[in-house]
Amino acid sequence: MNTLILTEDEQDVLQELMNIAYGDATAIVAEMLDAYATLSIPNIRIIETSTLLQEMKGLKGDSYFFSSQAFNGMFSGESAFFIDTKSANNLANHLELQNTEDLDDAILELTNVLTSTLTTRLAKEMNTEIKFSLPSISKLPHDEIQTNKTLQEYSQVIVIDTELNFEDQQINGEIFILTKDGSIEWLKNQLNIILEALM
């Protein structure tokens, strides 16, 4: 299988669309947690999933909460959110949570709001609509991230990677949008329609 690539122009358009989507998501999550949040400039790549898993071996935390939410439509795939144990505990302290079950619920709600806002706005910018499945969560030791079933379902993915940072609360998380081959081709086509309209 040949890995698809984005041209420089396609990547520039997607970057701009992601900036719009991330702006919306950041504002909503910051209001939800009553804290100032920033999202780093998205890093956009199409890579083999095996490469992504290899890169994840370089993560620094001992274990991670991994939550994901599937979306379906012309643009389909899965949004994934990683947060390490230290940041998760800081989230619990910030929200004054009492137990692990409450923390799981908080991370799921954060994932639901963050990823649904993000992908809904991105889909809107590309003139399509998507539907969501319920988010799920698991806690994985660092050395078992590559066994995650969600990641194993993809051969090549467009990785739109950013870091969510609540600096004062010391809460950091990584967000990924994973899409399958057909959606990558559809995405390239939509980006070129947008490019043609700009000319």
Short mmCIF file of C-alpha atoms in Angstrom, two decimals:
data_model
loop_
_atom_site.label_atom_id
_atom_site.label_comp_id
_atom_site.label_asym_id
_atom_site.label_seq_id
_atom_site.Cartn_x
_atom_site.Cartn_y
_atom_site.Cartn_z
CA MET A 1 0.00 0.00 0.00
CA ASN A 2 1.31 3.43 -0.94
CA THR A 3 1.16 6.06 1.77
CA LEU A 4 -0.90 9.07 0.71
CA ILE A 5 0.67 12.48 1.13
CA LEU A 6 -0.65 16.01 1.47
CA THR A 7 0.80 18.66 -0.80
CA GLU A 8 2.10 21.83 0.81
CA ASP A 9 -1.01 23.75 -0.30
CA GLU A 10 -3.34 21.03 1.04
CA GLN A 11 -1.51 21.01 4.35
CA ASP A 12 -1.72 24.82 4.61
CA VAL A 13 -5.50 24.73 4.11
CA LEU A 14 -5.94 21.91 6.63
CA GLN A 15 -3.75 23.81 9.09
CA GLU A 16 -6.00 26.85 8.79
CA LEU A 17 -9.16 24.76 9.22
CA MET A 18 -7.65 23.11 12.28
CA ASN A 19 -6.73 26.48 13.78
CA ILE A 20 -10.39 27.52 13.52
CA ALA A 21 -11.60 24.23 15.02
CA TYR A 22 -9.06 24.25 17.83
CA GLY A 23 -9.96 27.82 18.73
CA ASP A 24 -13.57 26.76 19.30
CA ALA A 25 -12.58 23.66 21.28
CA THR A 26 -10.13 25.52 23.51
CA ALA A 27 -12.68 28.18 24.45
CA ILE A 28 -15.35 25.62 25.35
CA VAL A 29 -13.02 23.42 27.43
CA ALA A 30 -11.54 26.42 29.24
CA GLU A 31 -15.04 27.55 30.18
CA MET A 32 -15.96 24.01 31.25
CA LEU A 33 -12.98 23.77 33.63
CA ASP A 34 -13.00 27.47 34.58
CA ALA A 35 -9.29 27.69 33.73
CA TYR A 36 -7.13 29.27 31.05
CA ALA A 37 -6.12 26.76 28.38
CA THR A 38 -3.92 26.82 25.31
CA LEU A 39 -3.57 24.42 22.39
CA SER A 40 -0.30 24.18 20.51
CA ILE A 41 -0.20 24.70 16.75
CA PRO A 42 -1.36 21.39 15.24
CA ASN A 43 1.29 19.14 13.71
CA ILE A 44 -0.25 17.43 10.67
CA ARG A 45 1.18 14.27 9.07
CA ILE A 46 0.08 11.17 7.18
CA ILE A 47 2.07 8.23 8.53
CA GLU A 48 1.93 4.47 8.99
CA THR A 49 0.31 3.50 12.28
CA SER A 50 3.41 1.46 13.13
CA THR A 51 5.43 4.69 12.98
CA LEU A 52 2.98 6.43 15.33
CA LEU A 53 3.20 3.55 17.82
CA GLN A 54 6.99 3.67 17.66
CA GLU A 55 6.93 7.40 18.44
CA MET A 56 4.62 6.80 21.39
CA LYS A 57 7.33 4.71 23.02
CA GLY A 58 9.06 8.05 23.64
CA LEU A 59 6.26 9.33 25.90
CA LYS A 60 7.61 10.32 29.29
CA GLY A 61 4.87 9.28 31.71
CA ASP A 62 4.68 5.91 33.45
CA SER A 63 1.04 5.36 32.50
CA TYR A 64 -1.66 7.13 30.55
CA PHE A 65 -5.40 7.49 30.47
CA PHE A 66 -6.42 6.88 26.86
CA SER A 67 -9.90 7.98 25.83
CA SER A 68 -11.29 7.82 22.33
CA GLN A 69 -14.44 8.69 20.43
CA ALA A 70 -15.35 7.41 16.97
CA PHE A 71 -17.03 9.67 14.40
CA ASN A 72 -18.75 8.60 11.19
CA GLY A 73 -19.80 10.21 7.93
CA MET A 74 -18.02 11.14 4.71
CA PHE A 75 -15.18 12.12 7.04
CA SER A 76 -14.82 9.31 9.57
CA GLY A 77 -12.31 8.05 12.08
CA GLU A 78 -11.53 8.41 15.74
CA SER A 79 -10.43 11.17 18.08
CA ALA A 80 -8.01 10.09 20.79
CA PHE A 81 -6.95 11.94 23.93
CA PHE A 82 -3.93 10.98 26.06
CA ILE A 83 -3.40 12.35 29.55
CA ASP A 84 -0.69 11.07 31.88
CA THR A 85 -1.37 10.05 35.48
CA LYS A 86 0.21 13.19 36.95
CA SER A 87 -1.95 15.49 34.82
CA ALA A 88 -5.01 13.35 35.56
CA ASN A 89 -4.39 13.73 39.30
CA ASN A 90 -3.98 17.49 38.86
CA LEU A 91 -7.30 17.52 36.98
CA ALA A 92 -8.89 15.66 39.89
CA ASN A 93 -7.48 18.20 42.38
CA HIS A 94 -8.66 21.13 40.26
CA LEU A 95 -12.18 19.72 40.08
CA GLU A 96 -12.07 18.56 43.72
CA LEU A 97 -12.96 15.00 42.75
CA GLN A 98 -13.24 12.36 45.45
CA ASN A 99 -12.53 9.03 43.73
CA THR A 100 -11.21 7.26 40.64
CA GLU A 101 -14.66 6.75 39.15
CA ASP A 102 -15.29 10.50 39.26
CA LEU A 103 -11.93 11.07 37.54
CA ASP A 104 -12.81 8.62 34.75
CA ASP A 105 -16.11 10.45 34.26
CA ALA A 106 -14.33 13.82 34.15
CA ILE A 107 -11.81 12.63 31.55
CA LEU A 108 -14.62 11.13 29.45
CA GLU A 109 -16.57 14.39 29.63
CA LEU A 110 -13.46 16.37 28.72
CA THR A 111 -12.84 14.03 25.78
CA ASN A 112 -16.47 14.23 24.67
CA VAL A 113 -16.56 18.03 24.72
CA LEU A 114 -13.08 18.53 23.28
CA THR A 115 -13.13 16.01 20.45
CA SER A 116 -16.75 16.47 19.44
CA THR A 117 -16.33 20.26 19.26
CA LEU A 118 -13.10 19.87 17.35
CA THR A 119 -14.25 17.36 14.75
CA THR A 120 -17.72 18.91 14.35
CA ARG A 121 -16.17 22.30 13.51
CA LEU A 122 -13.61 20.70 11.20
CA ALA A 123 -16.37 18.80 9.38
CA LYS A 124 -18.43 21.99 9.11
CA GLU A 125 -15.51 23.81 7.50
CA MET A 126 -15.40 20.99 4.92
CA ASN A 127 -19.17 21.16 4.27
CA THR A 128 -20.10 17.80 5.77
CA GLU A 129 -21.67 16.40 8.93
CA ILE A 130 -20.56 13.62 11.27
CA LYS A 131 -22.12 11.50 13.99
CA PHE A 132 -20.42 10.32 17.17
CA SER A 133 -20.22 7.12 19.16
CA LEU A 134 -19.95 7.24 22.94
CA PRO A 135 -16.39 7.85 24.17
CA SER A 136 -14.50 5.08 25.96
CA ILE A 137 -11.58 5.16 28.38
CA SER A 138 -8.79 2.86 29.48
CA LYS A 139 -5.66 3.25 31.58
CA LEU A 140 -2.52 1.88 29.98
CA PRO A 141 1.02 1.41 31.27
CA HIS A 142 3.51 3.22 29.05
CA ASP A 143 4.91 -0.02 27.61
CA GLU A 144 1.43 -1.29 26.61
CA ILE A 145 0.27 1.69 24.52
CA GLN A 146 1.10 -0.19 21.31
CA THR A 147 -1.41 -2.92 22.28
CA ASN A 148 -4.34 -0.48 22.23
CA LYS A 149 -7.06 -1.95 20.00
CA THR A 150 -8.16 1.44 18.64
CA LEU A 151 -4.74 2.15 17.17
CA GLN A 152 -4.45 -1.36 15.72
CA GLU A 153 -7.52 -0.76 13.52
CA TYR A 154 -5.65 1.72 11.32
CA SER A 155 -2.97 1.01 8.71
CA GLN A 156 -2.07 4.59 7.85
CA VAL A 157 -3.47 7.64 9.57
CA ILE A 158 -3.53 11.36 9.19
CA VAL A 159 -2.27 12.47 12.55
CA ILE A 160 -3.40 15.92 13.64
CA ASP A 161 -1.49 16.24 16.87
CA THR A 162 -1.68 19.05 19.41
CA GLU A 163 -1.03 19.57 23.10
CA LEU A 164 -3.74 20.84 25.44
CA ASN A 165 -2.14 22.79 28.28
CA PHE A 166 -3.61 24.24 31.45
CA GLU A 167 -0.35 25.77 32.67
CA ASP A 168 -1.52 27.02 36.08
CA GLN A 169 -3.10 23.67 36.91
CA GLN A 170 -0.24 21.64 35.33
CA ILE A 171 -2.64 19.63 33.18
CA ASN A 172 -1.35 18.51 29.79
CA GLY A 173 -2.85 16.16 27.22
CA GLU A 174 -2.20 15.04 23.65
CA ILE A 175 -5.01 14.98 21.09
CA PHE A 176 -4.97 12.89 17.91
CA ILE A 177 -7.49 12.64 15.07
CA LEU A 178 -7.08 9.28 13.32
CA THR A 179 -8.70 8.57 9.96
CA LYS A 180 -8.71 5.56 7.65
CA ASP A 181 -7.55 5.45 4.03
CA GLY A 182 -10.90 6.32 2.41
CA SER A 183 -11.34 9.38 4.59
CA ILE A 184 -7.82 10.56 3.81
CA GLU A 185 -8.64 10.46 0.09
CA TRP A 186 -11.95 12.27 0.72
CA LEU A 187 -10.14 14.87 2.83
CA LYS A 188 -7.60 15.54 0.08
CA ASN A 189 -10.45 16.05 -2.39
CA GLN A 190 -12.26 18.50 -0.09
CA LEU A 191 -9.08 20.45 0.56
CA ASN A 192 -8.60 20.85 -3.20
CA ILE A 193 -12.20 22.06 -3.61
CA ILE A 194 -11.47 24.72 -0.97
CA LEU A 195 -8.20 25.60 -2.71
CA GLU A 196 -9.93 26.03 -6.07
CA ALA A 197 -12.54 28.29 -4.48
CA LEU A 198 -9.75 30.51 -3.12
CA MET A 199 -8.15 30.99 -6.53
#
